[in-house]
Coordinates of C-alpha atoms in Angstrom, one line a residue:
Chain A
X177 CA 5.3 7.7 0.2
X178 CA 2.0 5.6 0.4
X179 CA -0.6 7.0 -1.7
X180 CA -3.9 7.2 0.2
X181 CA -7.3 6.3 -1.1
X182 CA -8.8 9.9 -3.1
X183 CA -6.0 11.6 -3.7
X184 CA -6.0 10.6 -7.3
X185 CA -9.0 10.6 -9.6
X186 CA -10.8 7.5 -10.4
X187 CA -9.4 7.2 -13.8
X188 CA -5.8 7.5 -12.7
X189 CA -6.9 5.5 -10.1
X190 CA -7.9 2.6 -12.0
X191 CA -5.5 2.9 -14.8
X192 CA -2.2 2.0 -12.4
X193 CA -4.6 -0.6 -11.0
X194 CA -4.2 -2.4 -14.6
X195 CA -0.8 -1.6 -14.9
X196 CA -0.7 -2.7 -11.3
X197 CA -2.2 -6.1 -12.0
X198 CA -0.3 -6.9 -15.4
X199 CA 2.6 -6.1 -13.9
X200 CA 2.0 -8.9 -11.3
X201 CA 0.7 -11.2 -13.5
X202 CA 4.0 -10.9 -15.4
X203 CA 5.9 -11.3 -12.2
X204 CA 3.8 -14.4 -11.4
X205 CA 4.9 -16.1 -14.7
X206 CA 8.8 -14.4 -14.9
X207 CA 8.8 -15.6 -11.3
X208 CA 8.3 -19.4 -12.3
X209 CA 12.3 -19.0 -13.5
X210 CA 13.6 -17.8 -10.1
X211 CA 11.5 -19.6 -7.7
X212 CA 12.4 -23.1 -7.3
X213 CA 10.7 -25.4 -4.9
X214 CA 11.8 -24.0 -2.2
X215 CA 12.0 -20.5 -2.5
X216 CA 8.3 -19.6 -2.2
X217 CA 8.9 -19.7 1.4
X218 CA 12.1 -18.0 1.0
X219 CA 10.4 -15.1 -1.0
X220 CA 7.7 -15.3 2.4
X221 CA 10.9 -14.6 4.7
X222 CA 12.1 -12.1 2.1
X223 CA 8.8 -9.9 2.3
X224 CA 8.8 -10.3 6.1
X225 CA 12.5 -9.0 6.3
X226 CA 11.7 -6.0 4.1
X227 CA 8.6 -5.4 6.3
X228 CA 11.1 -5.1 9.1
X229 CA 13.7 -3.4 8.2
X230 CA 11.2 -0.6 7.0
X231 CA 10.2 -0.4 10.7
X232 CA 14.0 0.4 11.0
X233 CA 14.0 4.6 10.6
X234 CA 16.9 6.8 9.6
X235 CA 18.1 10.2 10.3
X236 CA 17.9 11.7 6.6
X237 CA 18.1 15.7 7.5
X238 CA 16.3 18.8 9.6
X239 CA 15.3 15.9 12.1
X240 CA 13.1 13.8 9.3
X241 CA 14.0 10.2 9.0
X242 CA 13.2 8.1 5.8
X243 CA 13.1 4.1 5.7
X244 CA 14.0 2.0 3.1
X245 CA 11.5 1.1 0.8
X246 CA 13.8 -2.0 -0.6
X247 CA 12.9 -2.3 -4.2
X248 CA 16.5 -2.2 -5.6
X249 CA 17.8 -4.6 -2.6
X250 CA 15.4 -7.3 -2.9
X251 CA 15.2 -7.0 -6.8
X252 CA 19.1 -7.7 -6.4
X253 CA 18.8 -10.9 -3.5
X254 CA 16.1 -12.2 -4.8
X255 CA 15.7 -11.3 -8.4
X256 CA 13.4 -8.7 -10.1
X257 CA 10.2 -10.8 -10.6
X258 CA 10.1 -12.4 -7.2
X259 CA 10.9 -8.7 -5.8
X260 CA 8.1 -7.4 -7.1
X261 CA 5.9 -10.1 -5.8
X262 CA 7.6 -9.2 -2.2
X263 CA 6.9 -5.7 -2.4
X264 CA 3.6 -6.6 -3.5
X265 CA 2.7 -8.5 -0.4
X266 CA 4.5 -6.2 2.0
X267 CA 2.1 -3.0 0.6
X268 CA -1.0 -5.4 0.8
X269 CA 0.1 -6.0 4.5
X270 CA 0.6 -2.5 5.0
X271 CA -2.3 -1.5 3.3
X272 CA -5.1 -4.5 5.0
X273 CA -3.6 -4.7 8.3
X274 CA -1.7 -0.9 9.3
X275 CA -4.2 0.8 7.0
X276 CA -0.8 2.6 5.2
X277 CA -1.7 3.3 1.8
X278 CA -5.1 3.1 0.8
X279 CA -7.3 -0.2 -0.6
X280 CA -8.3 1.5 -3.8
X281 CA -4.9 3.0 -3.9
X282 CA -3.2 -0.3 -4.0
X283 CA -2.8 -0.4 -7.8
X284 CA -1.1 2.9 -7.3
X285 CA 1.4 1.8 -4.7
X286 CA 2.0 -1.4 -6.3
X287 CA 2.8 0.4 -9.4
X288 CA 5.1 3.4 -7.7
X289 CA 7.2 1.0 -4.8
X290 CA 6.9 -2.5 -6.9
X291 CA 7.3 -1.8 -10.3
X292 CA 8.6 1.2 -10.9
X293 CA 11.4 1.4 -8.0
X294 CA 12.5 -2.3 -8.7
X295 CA 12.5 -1.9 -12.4
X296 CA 14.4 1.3 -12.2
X297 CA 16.8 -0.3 -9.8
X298 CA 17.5 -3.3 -10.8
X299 CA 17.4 -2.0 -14.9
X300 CA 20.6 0.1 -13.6
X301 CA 22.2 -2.7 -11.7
X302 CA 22.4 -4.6 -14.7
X303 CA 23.0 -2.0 -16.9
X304 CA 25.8 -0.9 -14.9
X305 CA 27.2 -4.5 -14.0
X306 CA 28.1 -4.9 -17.8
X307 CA 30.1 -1.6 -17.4
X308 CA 31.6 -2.2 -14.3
X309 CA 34.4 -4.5 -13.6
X310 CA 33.4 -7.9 -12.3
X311 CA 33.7 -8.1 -8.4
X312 CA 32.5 -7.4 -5.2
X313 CA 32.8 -3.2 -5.5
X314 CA 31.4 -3.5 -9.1
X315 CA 28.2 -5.4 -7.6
X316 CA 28.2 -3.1 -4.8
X317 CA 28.5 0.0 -6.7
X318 CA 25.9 -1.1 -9.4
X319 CA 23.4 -1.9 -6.8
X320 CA 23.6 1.1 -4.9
X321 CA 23.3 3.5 -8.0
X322 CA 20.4 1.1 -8.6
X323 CA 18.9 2.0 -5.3
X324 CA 20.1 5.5 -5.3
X325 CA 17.6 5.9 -8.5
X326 CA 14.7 3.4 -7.5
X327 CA 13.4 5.8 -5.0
X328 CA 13.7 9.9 -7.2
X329 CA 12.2 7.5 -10.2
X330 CA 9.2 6.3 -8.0
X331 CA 8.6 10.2 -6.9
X332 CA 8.8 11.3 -10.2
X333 CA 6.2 8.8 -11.5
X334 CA 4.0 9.8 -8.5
X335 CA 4.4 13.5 -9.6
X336 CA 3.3 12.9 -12.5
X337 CA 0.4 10.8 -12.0
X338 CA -0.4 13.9 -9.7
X339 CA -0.3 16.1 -12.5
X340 CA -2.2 13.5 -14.6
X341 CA -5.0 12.9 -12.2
X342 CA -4.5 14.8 -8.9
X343 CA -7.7 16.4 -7.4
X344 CA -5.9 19.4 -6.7
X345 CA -4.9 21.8 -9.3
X346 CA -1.1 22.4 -8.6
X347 CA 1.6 22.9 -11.0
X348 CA 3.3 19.6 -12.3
X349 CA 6.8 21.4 -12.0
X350 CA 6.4 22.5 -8.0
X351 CA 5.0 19.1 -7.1
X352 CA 7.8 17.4 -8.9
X353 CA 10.7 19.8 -7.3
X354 CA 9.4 19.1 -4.3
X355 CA 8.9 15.0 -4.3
X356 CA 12.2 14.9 -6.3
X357 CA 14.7 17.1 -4.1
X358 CA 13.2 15.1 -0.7
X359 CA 13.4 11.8 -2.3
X360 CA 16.9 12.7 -4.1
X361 CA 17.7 12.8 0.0
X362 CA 15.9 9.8 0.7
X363 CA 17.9 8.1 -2.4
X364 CA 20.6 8.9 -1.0
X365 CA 20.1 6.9 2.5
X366 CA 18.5 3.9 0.5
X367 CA 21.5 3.3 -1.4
X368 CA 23.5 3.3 1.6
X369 CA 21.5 1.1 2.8
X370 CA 21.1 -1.1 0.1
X371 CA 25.2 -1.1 -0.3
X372 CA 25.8 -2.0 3.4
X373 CA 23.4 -5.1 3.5
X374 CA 24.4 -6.3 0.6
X375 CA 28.0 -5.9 1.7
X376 CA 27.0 -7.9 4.7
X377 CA 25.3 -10.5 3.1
X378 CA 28.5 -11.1 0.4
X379 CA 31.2 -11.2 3.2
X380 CA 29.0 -14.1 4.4
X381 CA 26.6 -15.8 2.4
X382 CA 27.3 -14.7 -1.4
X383 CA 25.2 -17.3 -2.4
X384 CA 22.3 -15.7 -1.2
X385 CA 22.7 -12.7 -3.5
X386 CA 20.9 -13.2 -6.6
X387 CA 22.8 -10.7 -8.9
X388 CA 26.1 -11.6 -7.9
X389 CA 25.6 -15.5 -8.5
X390 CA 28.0 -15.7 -11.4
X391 CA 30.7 -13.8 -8.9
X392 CA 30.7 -17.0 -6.7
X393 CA 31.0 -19.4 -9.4
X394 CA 33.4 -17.7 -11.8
X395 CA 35.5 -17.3 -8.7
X396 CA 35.0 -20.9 -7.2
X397 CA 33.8 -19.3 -3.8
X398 CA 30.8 -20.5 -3.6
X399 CA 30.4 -21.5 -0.3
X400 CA 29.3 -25.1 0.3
X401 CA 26.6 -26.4 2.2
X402 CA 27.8 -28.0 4.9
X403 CA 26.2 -31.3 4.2
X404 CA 28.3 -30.6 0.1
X405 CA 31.4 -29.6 2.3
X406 CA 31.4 -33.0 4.0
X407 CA 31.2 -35.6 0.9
X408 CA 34.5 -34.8 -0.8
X409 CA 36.2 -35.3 3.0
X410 CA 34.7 -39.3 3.1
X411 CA 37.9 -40.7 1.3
X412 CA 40.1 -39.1 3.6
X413 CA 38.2 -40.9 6.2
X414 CA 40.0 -43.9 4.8
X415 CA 43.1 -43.1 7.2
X416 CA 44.2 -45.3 9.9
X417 CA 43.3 -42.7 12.5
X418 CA 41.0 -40.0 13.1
X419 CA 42.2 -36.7 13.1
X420 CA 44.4 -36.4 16.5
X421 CA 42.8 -32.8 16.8
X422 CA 39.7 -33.3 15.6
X423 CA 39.5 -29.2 16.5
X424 CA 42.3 -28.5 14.3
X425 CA 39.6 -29.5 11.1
X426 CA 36.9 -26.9 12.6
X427 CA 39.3 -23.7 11.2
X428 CA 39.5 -25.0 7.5
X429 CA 35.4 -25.5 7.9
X430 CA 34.6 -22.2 9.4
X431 CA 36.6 -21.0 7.0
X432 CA 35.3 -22.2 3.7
X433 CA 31.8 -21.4 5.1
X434 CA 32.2 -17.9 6.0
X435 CA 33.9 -17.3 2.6
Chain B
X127 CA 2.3 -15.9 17.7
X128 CA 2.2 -16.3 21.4
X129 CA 1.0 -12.9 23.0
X130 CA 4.5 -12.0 23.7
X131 CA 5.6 -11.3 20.4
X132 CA 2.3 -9.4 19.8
X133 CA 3.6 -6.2 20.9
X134 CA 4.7 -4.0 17.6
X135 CA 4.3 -7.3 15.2
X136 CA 1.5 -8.2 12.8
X137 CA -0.8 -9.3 15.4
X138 CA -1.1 -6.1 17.4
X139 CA -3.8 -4.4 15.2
X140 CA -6.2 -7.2 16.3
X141 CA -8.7 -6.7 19.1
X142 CA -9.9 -10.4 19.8
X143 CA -13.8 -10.3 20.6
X144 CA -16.7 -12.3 19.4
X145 CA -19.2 -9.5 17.7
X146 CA -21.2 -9.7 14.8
X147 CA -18.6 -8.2 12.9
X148 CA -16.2 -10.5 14.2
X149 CA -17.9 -13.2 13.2
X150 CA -18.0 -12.4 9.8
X151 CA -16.1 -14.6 7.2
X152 CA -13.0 -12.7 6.2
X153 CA -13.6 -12.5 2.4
X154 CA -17.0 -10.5 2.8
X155 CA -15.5 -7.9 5.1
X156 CA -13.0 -7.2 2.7
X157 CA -15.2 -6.9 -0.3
X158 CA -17.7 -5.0 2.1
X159 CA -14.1 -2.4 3.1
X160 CA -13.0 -1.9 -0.7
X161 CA -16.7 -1.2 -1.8
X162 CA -17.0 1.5 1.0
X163 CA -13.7 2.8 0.0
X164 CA -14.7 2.6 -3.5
X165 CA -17.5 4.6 -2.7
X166 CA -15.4 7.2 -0.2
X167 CA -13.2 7.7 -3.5
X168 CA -16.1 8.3 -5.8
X169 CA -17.4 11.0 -4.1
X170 CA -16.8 13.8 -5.7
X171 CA -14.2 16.5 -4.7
X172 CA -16.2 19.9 -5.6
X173 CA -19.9 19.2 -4.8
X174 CA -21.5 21.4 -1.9
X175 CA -23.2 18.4 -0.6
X176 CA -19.8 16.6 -0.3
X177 CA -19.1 17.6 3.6
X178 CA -22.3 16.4 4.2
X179 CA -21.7 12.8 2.8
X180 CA -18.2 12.7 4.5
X181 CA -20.3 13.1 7.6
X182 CA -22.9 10.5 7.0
X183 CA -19.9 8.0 5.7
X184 CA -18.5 8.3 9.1
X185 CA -21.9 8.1 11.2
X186 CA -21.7 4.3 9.4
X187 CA -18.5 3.8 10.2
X188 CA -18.9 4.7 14.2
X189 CA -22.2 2.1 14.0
X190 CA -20.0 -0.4 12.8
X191 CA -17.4 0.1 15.0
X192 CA -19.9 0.5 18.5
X193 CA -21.1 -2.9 17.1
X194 CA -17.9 -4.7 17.2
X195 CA -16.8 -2.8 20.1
X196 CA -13.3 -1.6 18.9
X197 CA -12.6 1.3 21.2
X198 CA -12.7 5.3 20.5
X199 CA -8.9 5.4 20.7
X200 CA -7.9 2.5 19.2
X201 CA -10.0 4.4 15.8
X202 CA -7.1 7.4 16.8
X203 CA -4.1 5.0 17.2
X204 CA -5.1 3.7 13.7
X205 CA -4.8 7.3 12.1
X206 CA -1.2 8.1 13.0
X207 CA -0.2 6.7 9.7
X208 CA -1.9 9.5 7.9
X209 CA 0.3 12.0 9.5
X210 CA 2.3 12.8 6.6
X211 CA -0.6 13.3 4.2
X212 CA -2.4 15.9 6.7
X213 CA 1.0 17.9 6.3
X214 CA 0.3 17.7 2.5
X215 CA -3.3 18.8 2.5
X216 CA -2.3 21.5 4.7
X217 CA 0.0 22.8 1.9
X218 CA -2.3 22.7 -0.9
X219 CA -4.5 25.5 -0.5
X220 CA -1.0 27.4 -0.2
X221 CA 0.8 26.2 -3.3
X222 CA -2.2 25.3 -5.7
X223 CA -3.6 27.9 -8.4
X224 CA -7.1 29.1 -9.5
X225 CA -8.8 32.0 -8.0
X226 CA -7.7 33.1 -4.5
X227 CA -9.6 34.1 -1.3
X228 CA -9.1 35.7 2.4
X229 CA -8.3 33.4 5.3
X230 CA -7.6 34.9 8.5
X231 CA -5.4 37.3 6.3
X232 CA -3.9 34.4 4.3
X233 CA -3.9 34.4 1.0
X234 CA -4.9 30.9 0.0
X235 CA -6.6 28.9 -3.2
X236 CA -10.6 28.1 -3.4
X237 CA -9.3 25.2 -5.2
X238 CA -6.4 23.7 -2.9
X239 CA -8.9 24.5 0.5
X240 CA -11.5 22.2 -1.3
X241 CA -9.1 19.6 -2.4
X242 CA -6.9 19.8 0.8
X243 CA -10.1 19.2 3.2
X244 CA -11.5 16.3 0.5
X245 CA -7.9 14.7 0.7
X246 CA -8.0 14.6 4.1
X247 CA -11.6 13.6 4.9
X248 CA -11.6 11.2 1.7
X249 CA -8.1 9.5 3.6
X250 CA -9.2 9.5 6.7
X251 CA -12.8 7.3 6.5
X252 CA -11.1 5.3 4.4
X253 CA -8.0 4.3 6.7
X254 CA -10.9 4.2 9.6
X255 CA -12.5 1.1 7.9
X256 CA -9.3 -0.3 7.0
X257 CA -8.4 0.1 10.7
X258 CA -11.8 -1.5 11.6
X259 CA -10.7 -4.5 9.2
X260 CA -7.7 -5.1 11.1
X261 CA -9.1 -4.6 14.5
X262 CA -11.6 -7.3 13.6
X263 CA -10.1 -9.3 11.2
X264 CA -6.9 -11.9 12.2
X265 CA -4.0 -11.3 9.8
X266 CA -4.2 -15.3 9.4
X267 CA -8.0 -14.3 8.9
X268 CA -7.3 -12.2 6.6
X269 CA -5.2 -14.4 4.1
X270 CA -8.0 -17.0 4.1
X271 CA -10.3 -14.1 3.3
X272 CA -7.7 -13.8 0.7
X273 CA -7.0 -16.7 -0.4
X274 CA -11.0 -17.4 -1.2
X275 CA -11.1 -14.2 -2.9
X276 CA -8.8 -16.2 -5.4
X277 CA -5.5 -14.5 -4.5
X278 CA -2.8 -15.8 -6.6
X279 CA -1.2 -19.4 -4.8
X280 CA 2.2 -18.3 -5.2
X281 CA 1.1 -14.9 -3.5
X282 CA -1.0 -16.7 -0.8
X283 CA 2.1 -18.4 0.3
X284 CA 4.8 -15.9 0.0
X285 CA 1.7 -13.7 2.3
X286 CA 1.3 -16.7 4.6
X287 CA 5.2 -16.5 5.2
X288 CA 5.4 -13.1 5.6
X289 CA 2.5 -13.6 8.4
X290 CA 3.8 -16.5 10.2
X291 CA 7.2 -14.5 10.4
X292 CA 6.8 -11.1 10.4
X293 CA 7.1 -11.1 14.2
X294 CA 10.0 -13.3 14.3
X295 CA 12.0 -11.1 11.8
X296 CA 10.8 -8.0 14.0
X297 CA 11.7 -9.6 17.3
X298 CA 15.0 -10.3 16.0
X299 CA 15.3 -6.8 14.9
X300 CA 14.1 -5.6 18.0
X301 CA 16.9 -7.8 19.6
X302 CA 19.7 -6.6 17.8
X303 CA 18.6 -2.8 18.5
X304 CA 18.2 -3.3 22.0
X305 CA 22.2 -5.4 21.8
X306 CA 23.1 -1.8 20.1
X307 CA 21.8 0.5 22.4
X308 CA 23.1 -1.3 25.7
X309 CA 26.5 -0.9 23.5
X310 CA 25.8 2.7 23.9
X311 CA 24.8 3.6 20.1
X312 CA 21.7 5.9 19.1
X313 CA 21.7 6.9 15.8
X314 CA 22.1 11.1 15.1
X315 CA 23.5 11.5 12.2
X316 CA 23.6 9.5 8.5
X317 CA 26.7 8.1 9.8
X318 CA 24.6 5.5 12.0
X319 CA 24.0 4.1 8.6
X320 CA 27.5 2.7 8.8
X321 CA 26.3 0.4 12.0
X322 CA 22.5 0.0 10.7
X323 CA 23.1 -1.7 7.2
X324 CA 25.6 -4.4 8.1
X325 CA 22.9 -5.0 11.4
X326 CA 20.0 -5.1 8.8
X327 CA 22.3 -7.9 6.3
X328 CA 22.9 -9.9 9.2
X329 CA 19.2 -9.9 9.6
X330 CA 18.6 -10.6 6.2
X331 CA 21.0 -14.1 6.7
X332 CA 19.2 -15.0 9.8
X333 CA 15.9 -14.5 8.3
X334 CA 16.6 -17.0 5.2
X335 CA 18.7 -18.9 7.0
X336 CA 15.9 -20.1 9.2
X337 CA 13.4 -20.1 6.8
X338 CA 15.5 -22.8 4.9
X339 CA 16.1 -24.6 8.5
X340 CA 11.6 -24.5 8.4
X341 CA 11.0 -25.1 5.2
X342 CA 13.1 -28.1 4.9
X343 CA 11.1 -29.2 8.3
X344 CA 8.0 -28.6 6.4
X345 CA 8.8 -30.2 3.4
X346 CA 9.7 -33.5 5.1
X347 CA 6.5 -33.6 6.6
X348 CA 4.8 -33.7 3.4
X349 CA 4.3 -29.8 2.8
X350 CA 2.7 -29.8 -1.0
X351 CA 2.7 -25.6 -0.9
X352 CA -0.7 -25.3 0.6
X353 CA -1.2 -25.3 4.3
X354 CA -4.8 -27.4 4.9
X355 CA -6.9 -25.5 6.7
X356 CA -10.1 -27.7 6.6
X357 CA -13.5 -27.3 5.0
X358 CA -14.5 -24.3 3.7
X359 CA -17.4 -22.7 5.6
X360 CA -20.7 -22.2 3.6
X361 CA -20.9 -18.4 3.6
X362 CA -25.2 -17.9 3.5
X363 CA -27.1 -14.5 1.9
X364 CA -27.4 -13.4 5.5
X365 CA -24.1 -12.9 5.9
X366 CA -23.1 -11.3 2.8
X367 CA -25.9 -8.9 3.3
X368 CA -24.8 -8.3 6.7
X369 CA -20.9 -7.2 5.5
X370 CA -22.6 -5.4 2.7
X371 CA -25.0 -3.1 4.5
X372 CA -22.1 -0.6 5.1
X373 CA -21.0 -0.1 1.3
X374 CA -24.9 -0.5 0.6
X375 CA -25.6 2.1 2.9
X376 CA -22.8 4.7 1.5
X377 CA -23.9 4.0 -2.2
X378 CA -27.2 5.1 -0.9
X379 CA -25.6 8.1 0.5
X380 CA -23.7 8.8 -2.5
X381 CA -26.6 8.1 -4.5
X382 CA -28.9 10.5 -2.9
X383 CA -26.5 12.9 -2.5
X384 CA -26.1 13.4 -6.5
X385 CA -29.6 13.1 -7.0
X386 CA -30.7 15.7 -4.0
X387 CA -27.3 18.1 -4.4

């Protein structure tokens, strides 16, 4: 799915290099609303964990494997502008230090796997969350169509880019038949993915999912910190004795954290 | 990293030496690697004298790699990534259109066997110099290359992150595989996706998890967003016309070549 440097003409080229670099400009700024002081580490970790996980191959069909590419996920953990900033810096990684994806062809991949797969996955979460009921299988669902559509969207874009400013002189329709029905596969796996982690992450830390904030406070399961889990307990401290089993408080505490 | 989390992580793609080219600040070799490409891409697809260039790009490229001393195969180990393109290029002179001609009794296009081969050739010199980057060039190297280049600040730091713990994320991956496949798991079929995602949002919660246990640490030793990293060297003509002389040199291939051709 990385484009390499010459495959497209220099004017295709350089035109999703703009789009490329407005669109992370844009980010930077939209970015400013999400990222509070401390998630610009957090977004660091983010990128790093989306590096890895796209180390992590599965079996798609006929012994291939695809790998996430992670647009729709992180768009939905992390919301859409700081996603695209993480998939930004994972395909500069993979471009400067793996040589994936060429340098010139950065623009390009920027374009196809940061702006394109997160704005087509994370426009169809939200679409779909209005229609949806509220609740953990409505996120879920909403978020894997999301994903599901990311990655056929991004091949279709490349396609036609191809057509627009591919050196070779191949019919638009084969090269987009082809790119679609693999990545329709490919879709497929991502959005299992994409449903499974963020399963994961709800059953334990829902407050770590971006797109499903409102679920935890409309809901009043917001698990608290454990320092904000111990304040309302001081009063009770006020008792005669401590706790005869001071084990018997650890269920209630595991409990309310693994909410 | 220590050395023992090099393996498969961030910092494998580095061949520590002390050659010309490693000496080089960071931010001229990667202005001298995208001009090169830059040039690589500008080449054009259909001109006779094209193969010829291709060749002469990658004479350059073997003098600067026999000067910093990165290794024959570690060139090759750096070119698996092109693997699925190849299989493209091979396709093209099969699927594209335009006149047709006789290939050891294949029927394939003029068109696509001239694209196919400048796909490949045009991929291939320029992942070599990206691989010559990152055999001489430190991934922390390479963000202060970055970060002089006038990268973003909130990009420079979500990079630096990624960086510092791209081999902690992977070793934790790498952990959690190796815990699954002593269970007896290897994955055949889409149904390994079923143990694989929940693995991969565990990871996710570890990951952020202890980057909030790190930042916090950071921040309560004064971390403003910007790790110090002392003075700025003083980066002389010499050295910019040292990284230069390989894009210099290609324009001048280029250049002759559409003048000569």
């Amino acid at each position: 799915m990385h484009v390499p440097d010459g495959y497209l003409d220099a004017a295709t080229t350089a035109g999703t290099a703009a789009v490329a670099a407005a669109g992370v400009a844009l980010a930077l700024r939209g970015s400013r609303r999400e990222l509070d002081e401390r998630t610009a580490p957090m977004a660091g970790l983010t990128a790093a964990f989306v590096f890895a996980v796209q180390m992590m191959n599965f079996p798609v069909a006929y012994g291939t494997s695809g790998h996430l590419i992670g647009g729709a996920l992180t768009a939905v953990l992390v919301g859409p502008w700081t996603a695209v900033l993480c998939m930004t810096v994972v395909l500069l990684v993979q471009a400067l230090v793996f040589a994936d994806g060429g340098l010139t062809a950065l623009g390009t991949n920027v374009t196809l796997m940061g702006l394109v797969a997160v704005a087509v996955g994370y426009g169809a979460f939200a679409g779909l969350r209005r229609v949806l009921p509220d609740g953990r299988t409505g996120v879920l669902a909403a978020a894997g169509v999301g994903a599901f559509l990311s990655v056929p969207a991004a091949a279709l874009v490349f396609a036609g880019l191809f057509g627009l400013g591919g050196v070779a002189d191949v019919s638009l329709a084969a090269v987009a038949a082809a790119m679609g029905g693999v990545h329709l596969l490919i879709g497929l796996g991502e959005a299992a993915i994409t449903v499974a982690v963020l399963g994961a992450v709800l059953a334990v830390r829902p407050d770590l999912v971006r797109g499903a904030r409102h679920l935890t406070r409309s809901a009043g399961t917001l698990a608290p910190r454990p320092e904000a889990a111990g304040r309302p307990r001081t009063p009770n401290t006020t008792a005669p004795m401590p706790p005869a089993h001071p084990a018997a408080e650890q269920p209630a505490l595991i409990r309310t954290d693994a909410r | 990293m220590s050395a023992g989390h090099a393996h498969g992580g961030l910092g494998a793609t580095y061949v520590p030496g002390d050659s010309p080219v490693h000496r080089l600040e960071p931010h001229t070799k990667l202005v001298a690697v995208l001009g090169f490409a830059l040039v690589v891409v500008l080449t054009p697809v259909h001109a006779g004298w094209a193969p010829l260039a291709y060749a002469a790009f990658l004479g350059l490229l073997l003098v600067v790699a026999a000067v910093a001393g990165v290794r024959p195969g570690r060139l090759l180990r750096g070119l698996v990534v092109e693997v699925p393109f190849v299989l493209f290029a091979v396709l093209l002179p099969f699927v594209s259109r335009g006149p047709r001609t006789e290939v050891l009794g294949l029927s394939l296009s003029e068109n696509g066997l001239a694209a196919g081969g400048s796909i490949l050739a045009k991929a291939t010199l320029s992942v070599l110099a990206a691989t010559l980057l990152a055999a001489t060039t430190d991934p922390r190297a390479l963000l202060r290359g970055l970060e002089r280049l006038r990268m973003p600040s909130v990009l420079v730091q979500i990079l630096g992150f990624m960086i510092r713990y791209a081999d902690v994320v992977g070793g934790e991956l790498r952990r959690m595989r190796v815990a699954r496949e002593s269970r007896g798991f290897r994955a055949r079929h889409l149904g390994a996706l079923k143990v694989l995602g929940p693995a991969a949002g565990s990871l996710f919660i570890r990951s952020y998890e202890r980057g909030e246990r790190v930042h916090l640490a950071m921040l309560s030793r004064g971390y403003t967003g910007r790790i110090p990293t002392g003075p700025v060297a003083v980066v002389g003509s010499r050295s910019w016309a040292l990284a230069l002389s390989l894009p210099l040199a290609a324009a001048a291939v280029l250049t002759a070549g559409s003048l000569l051709g």
